[in-house]
């Protein structure tokens, strides 16, 4: 596999100017992010810390409407650049309306997907280029990057099988892509994870949910001293 380079400065790789902490979960379809995020919420709640869960695309009314547009299975004609721009638009509104205010209050924000999804899905799997997709998102996110990213790594065949077995999970347009697309998504995630190991921590998502949660909580416990949450008065 030819390694694709992302030309980000050190300041752009992680962090933000606010007192709260921003944790993101990433992974391919069926990696179990939605289930794992509940364990993280409980972990911080048990410490008496303020936590907010959210997701991308979505989290607020405007971004949820964009999510519906993007993921509608009927929209198979959507161009890759259109898709990337819509994700960036949803991301911007979500940031300014929900994420940044929470970070300003010193909360721990846990978000299901962020910029790494765009780099892996649109930048690599769609073939738009990671640098090009980063440029679009730099305009959208400004100076806000996650403090920590948990990448739930799973073979696409396993993740897609989980989706098919879960009748309650929504089937979106990305689920309908060919296996080759999902293989490229995983490849894209691994490129990003290899370049930014200080921020992105890989988790073996092929294991049972309690085992996955155990890996995640071990990572967060080890990082606690590096970014102790600050609660503003």
Tab-separated table of C-alpha atoms in Angstrom:
chain	number	residue	atom	x	y	z
A	1	UNK	CA	0.000	0.000	0.000
A	2	UNK	CA	1.393	3.395	-0.948
A	3	UNK	CA	1.380	5.685	2.053
A	4	UNK	CA	-0.560	8.906	1.581
A	5	UNK	CA	0.817	11.894	3.443
A	6	UNK	CA	-1.308	14.546	5.121
A	7	UNK	CA	0.489	17.864	5.429
A	8	UNK	CA	-0.742	19.138	8.799
A	9	UNK	CA	1.260	21.262	11.193
A	10	UNK	CA	1.810	20.101	14.765
A	11	UNK	CA	-0.744	22.616	16.022
A	12	UNK	CA	-3.394	21.274	13.664
A	13	UNK	CA	-3.137	17.647	14.733
A	14	UNK	CA	-4.865	17.882	18.119
A	15	UNK	CA	-6.293	20.239	20.699
A	16	UNK	CA	-8.236	23.505	20.936
A	17	UNK	CA	-8.181	26.677	23.060
A	18	UNK	CA	-11.047	25.744	25.411
A	19	UNK	CA	-10.997	24.350	28.986
A	20	UNK	CA	-13.117	21.278	28.181
A	21	UNK	CA	-11.946	18.032	26.603
A	22	UNK	CA	-12.918	16.781	23.163
A	23	UNK	CA	-12.908	13.009	22.602
A	24	UNK	CA	-13.913	11.466	19.276
A	25	UNK	CA	-14.690	7.906	18.217
A	26	UNK	CA	-13.905	6.733	14.709
A	27	UNK	CA	-14.294	3.519	12.763
A	28	UNK	CA	-15.882	1.840	9.788
A	29	UNK	CA	-19.464	0.697	9.486
A	30	UNK	CA	-20.450	-1.753	12.230
A	31	UNK	CA	-17.391	-1.043	14.395
A	32	UNK	CA	-19.538	-0.541	17.503
A	33	UNK	CA	-18.938	3.145	18.196
A	34	UNK	CA	-22.514	3.825	19.285
A	35	UNK	CA	-22.345	1.074	21.911
A	36	UNK	CA	-18.835	1.918	23.094
A	37	UNK	CA	-19.661	5.569	23.635
A	38	UNK	CA	-22.081	4.622	26.418
A	39	UNK	CA	-19.218	3.083	28.411
A	40	UNK	CA	-17.172	6.260	28.065
A	41	UNK	CA	-20.065	8.382	29.262
A	42	UNK	CA	-20.500	6.182	32.331
A	43	UNK	CA	-16.732	6.245	33.020
A	44	UNK	CA	-16.703	10.035	33.371
A	45	UNK	CA	-20.088	10.276	35.079
A	46	UNK	CA	-18.838	7.958	37.822
A	47	UNK	CA	-16.058	10.486	38.424
A	48	UNK	CA	-18.635	13.256	38.793
A	49	UNK	CA	-17.513	15.000	35.609
A	50	UNK	CA	-19.822	16.801	33.155
A	51	UNK	CA	-20.186	14.818	29.932
A	52	UNK	CA	-22.005	15.493	26.677
A	53	UNK	CA	-22.569	12.885	23.963
A	54	UNK	CA	-23.104	13.909	20.367
A	55	UNK	CA	-22.621	12.634	16.830
A	56	UNK	CA	-21.680	13.542	13.284
A	57	UNK	CA	-23.211	14.264	11.001
A	58	UNK	CA	-25.969	15.561	13.248
A	59	UNK	CA	-26.167	16.498	16.896
A	60	UNK	CA	-28.326	19.587	16.259
A	61	UNK	CA	-31.358	20.286	14.075
A	62	UNK	CA	-29.597	21.787	11.053
A	63	UNK	CA	-26.879	19.125	10.980
A	64	UNK	CA	-29.410	16.330	11.457
A	65	UNK	CA	-31.226	17.569	8.359
A	66	UNK	CA	-27.943	17.506	6.438
A	67	UNK	CA	-27.357	13.978	7.781
A	68	UNK	CA	-30.684	12.845	6.349
A	69	UNK	CA	-29.751	14.316	2.990
A	70	UNK	CA	-26.294	12.704	2.932
A	71	UNK	CA	-27.256	9.235	4.118
A	72	UNK	CA	-30.545	8.800	2.264
A	73	UNK	CA	-30.162	5.483	0.340
A	74	UNK	CA	-32.033	7.064	-2.575
A	75	UNK	CA	-29.261	9.629	-3.127
A	76	UNK	CA	-26.884	7.310	-4.957
A	77	UNK	CA	-26.139	10.000	-7.554
A	78	UNK	CA	-24.448	12.232	-4.974
A	79	UNK	CA	-21.022	13.383	-6.171
A	80	UNK	CA	-18.025	12.765	-3.896
A	81	UNK	CA	-17.191	16.462	-3.602
A	82	UNK	CA	-20.810	17.276	-2.823
A	83	UNK	CA	-20.700	14.655	-0.083
A	84	UNK	CA	-17.485	16.076	1.380
A	85	UNK	CA	-18.824	19.640	1.364
A	86	UNK	CA	-22.070	18.601	3.037
A	87	UNK	CA	-20.188	16.790	5.805
A	88	UNK	CA	-18.030	19.888	6.351
A	89	UNK	CA	-21.106	22.130	6.479
A	90	UNK	CA	-22.798	19.879	9.045
A	91	UNK	CA	-19.565	19.776	11.036
A	92	UNK	CA	-19.260	23.571	11.174
A	93	UNK	CA	-22.804	24.141	12.398
A	94	UNK	CA	-22.484	21.353	14.962
A	95	UNK	CA	-19.242	22.859	16.275
A	96	UNK	CA	-20.445	26.415	16.725
A	97	UNK	CA	-23.884	25.511	18.037
A	98	UNK	CA	-23.109	22.591	20.343
A	99	UNK	CA	-19.489	21.442	20.695
A	100	UNK	CA	-17.655	24.731	21.272
A	101	UNK	CA	-20.177	26.056	23.842
A	102	UNK	CA	-19.806	22.814	25.809
A	103	UNK	CA	-15.995	22.972	25.631
A	104	UNK	CA	-16.129	26.587	26.790
A	105	UNK	CA	-18.053	25.404	29.869
A	106	UNK	CA	-15.348	22.851	30.648
A	107	UNK	CA	-17.386	19.805	29.655
A	108	UNK	CA	-16.080	16.521	28.267
A	109	UNK	CA	-17.536	16.251	24.766
A	110	UNK	CA	-17.662	12.737	23.321
A	111	UNK	CA	-18.451	12.739	19.617
A	112	UNK	CA	-19.290	9.805	17.353
A	113	UNK	CA	-17.144	10.735	14.285
A	114	UNK	CA	-15.294	13.927	13.365
A	115	UNK	CA	-12.741	15.045	10.770
A	116	UNK	CA	-10.953	11.673	10.519
A	117	UNK	CA	-14.120	10.201	9.014
A	118	UNK	CA	-13.945	12.722	6.186
A	119	UNK	CA	-10.260	11.977	5.601
A	120	UNK	CA	-10.882	8.216	5.463
A	121	UNK	CA	-14.211	8.123	3.618
A	122	UNK	CA	-14.073	11.055	1.221
A	123	UNK	CA	-10.338	11.760	1.148
A	124	UNK	CA	-9.111	8.179	0.679
A	125	UNK	CA	-12.020	5.867	-0.186
A	126	UNK	CA	-13.687	8.348	-2.562
A	127	UNK	CA	-10.285	9.283	-3.955
A	128	UNK	CA	-10.672	13.038	-3.428
A	129	UNK	CA	-7.315	13.267	-1.661
A	130	UNK	CA	-6.720	13.694	2.055
A	131	UNK	CA	-5.079	17.092	1.681
A	132	UNK	CA	-7.996	18.366	-0.378
A	133	UNK	CA	-10.552	17.138	2.148
A	134	UNK	CA	-8.467	18.544	4.989
A	135	UNK	CA	-8.500	21.972	3.299
A	136	UNK	CA	-12.298	21.924	3.128
A	137	UNK	CA	-12.520	20.987	6.785
A	138	UNK	CA	-9.874	23.417	7.978
A	139	UNK	CA	-12.224	26.197	6.862
A	140	UNK	CA	-15.066	24.465	8.747
A	141	UNK	CA	-13.381	23.622	12.065
A	142	UNK	CA	-10.898	26.462	12.478
A	143	UNK	CA	-8.735	25.764	15.518
A	144	UNK	CA	-10.765	22.893	16.990
A	145	UNK	CA	-9.332	19.375	16.859
A	146	UNK	CA	-9.958	16.452	19.227
A	147	UNK	CA	-7.737	15.959	22.265
A	148	UNK	CA	-8.056	12.194	21.877
A	149	UNK	CA	-9.436	9.967	19.138
A	150	UNK	CA	-10.370	6.332	19.708
A	151	UNK	CA	-10.235	4.410	16.436
A	152	UNK	CA	-12.309	1.217	16.576
A	153	UNK	CA	-10.594	-0.949	13.989
A	154	UNK	CA	-12.471	-3.884	12.484
A	155	UNK	CA	-12.348	-5.870	9.264
A	156	UNK	CA	-15.107	-4.511	6.987
A	157	UNK	CA	-16.553	-7.972	6.396
A	158	UNK	CA	-17.136	-8.368	10.140
A	159	UNK	CA	-18.576	-4.887	10.584
A	160	UNK	CA	-20.992	-5.231	7.670
A	161	UNK	CA	-22.119	-8.635	8.955
A	162	UNK	CA	-22.936	-6.995	12.294
A	163	UNK	CA	-25.096	-4.427	10.524
A	164	UNK	CA	-27.003	-7.113	8.644
A	165	UNK	CA	-27.608	-8.977	11.898
A	166	UNK	CA	-28.885	-5.858	13.699
A	167	UNK	CA	-32.416	-5.233	12.505
A	168	UNK	CA	-32.733	-2.091	14.671
A	169	UNK	CA	-29.784	-0.238	13.105
A	170	UNK	CA	-30.538	2.203	10.312
A	171	UNK	CA	-29.265	1.155	6.887
A	172	UNK	CA	-27.795	4.217	5.217
A	173	UNK	CA	-26.317	4.989	1.810
A	174	UNK	CA	-22.772	4.166	2.916
A	175	UNK	CA	-23.829	0.700	4.076
A	176	UNK	CA	-24.845	-0.028	0.475
A	177	UNK	CA	-21.350	0.599	-0.917
A	178	UNK	CA	-19.334	-2.319	-2.294
A	179	UNK	CA	-16.905	-4.140	-0.006
A	180	UNK	CA	-14.008	-2.588	-1.924
A	181	UNK	CA	-15.127	0.861	-0.715
A	182	UNK	CA	-15.167	-0.221	2.932
A	183	UNK	CA	-11.725	-1.790	2.544
A	184	UNK	CA	-10.466	1.575	1.302
A	185	UNK	CA	-12.091	3.299	4.285
A	186	UNK	CA	-10.177	1.054	6.671
A	187	UNK	CA	-7.012	1.668	4.696
A	188	UNK	CA	-7.602	5.418	4.997
A	189	UNK	CA	-8.149	5.223	8.737
A	190	UNK	CA	-4.927	3.287	9.185
A	191	UNK	CA	-3.002	5.906	7.192
A	192	UNK	CA	-4.284	8.662	9.476
A	193	UNK	CA	-3.721	6.598	12.637
A	194	UNK	CA	-0.125	5.832	11.685
A	195	UNK	CA	0.656	9.497	11.088
A	196	UNK	CA	-0.915	10.828	14.281
A	197	UNK	CA	-0.263	8.243	17.032
A	198	UNK	CA	-0.232	10.895	19.781
A	199	UNK	CA	-3.901	11.645	19.184
A	200	UNK	CA	-5.316	8.464	17.645
A	201	UNK	CA	-5.430	5.286	19.730
A	202	UNK	CA	-6.360	2.074	17.938
A	203	UNK	CA	-8.825	-0.319	19.562
A	204	UNK	CA	-9.471	-3.894	18.395
A	205	UNK	CA	-13.203	-3.676	17.692
A	206	UNK	CA	-13.507	-7.310	16.586
A	207	UNK	CA	-13.701	-8.384	20.240
A	208	UNK	CA	-16.816	-8.514	22.405
A	209	UNK	CA	-18.285	-5.212	23.575
A	210	UNK	CA	-17.054	-5.616	27.191
A	211	UNK	CA	-13.549	-6.337	25.876
A	212	UNK	CA	-13.672	-3.323	23.564
A	213	UNK	CA	-14.884	-1.159	26.435
A	214	UNK	CA	-12.051	-2.479	28.594
A	215	UNK	CA	-9.483	-1.376	26.004
A	216	UNK	CA	-11.056	2.070	25.738
A	217	UNK	CA	-11.247	2.672	29.479
A	218	UNK	CA	-7.643	1.558	29.884
A	219	UNK	CA	-6.578	4.131	27.273
A	220	UNK	CA	-8.605	6.905	28.897
A	221	UNK	CA	-7.290	6.077	32.363
A	222	UNK	CA	-3.706	6.263	31.096
A	223	UNK	CA	-4.411	9.644	29.491
A	224	UNK	CA	-6.167	11.126	32.509
A	225	UNK	CA	-3.018	12.842	33.805
A	226	UNK	CA	-2.231	14.234	30.351
A	227	UNK	CA	-5.529	16.079	30.038
A	228	UNK	CA	-7.364	16.241	33.372
A	229	UNK	CA	-10.808	17.719	32.721
A	230	UNK	CA	-11.254	21.310	33.862
A	231	UNK	CA	-14.701	22.361	34.957
A	232	UNK	CA	-15.315	26.094	34.739
A	233	UNK	CA	-17.405	27.793	37.403
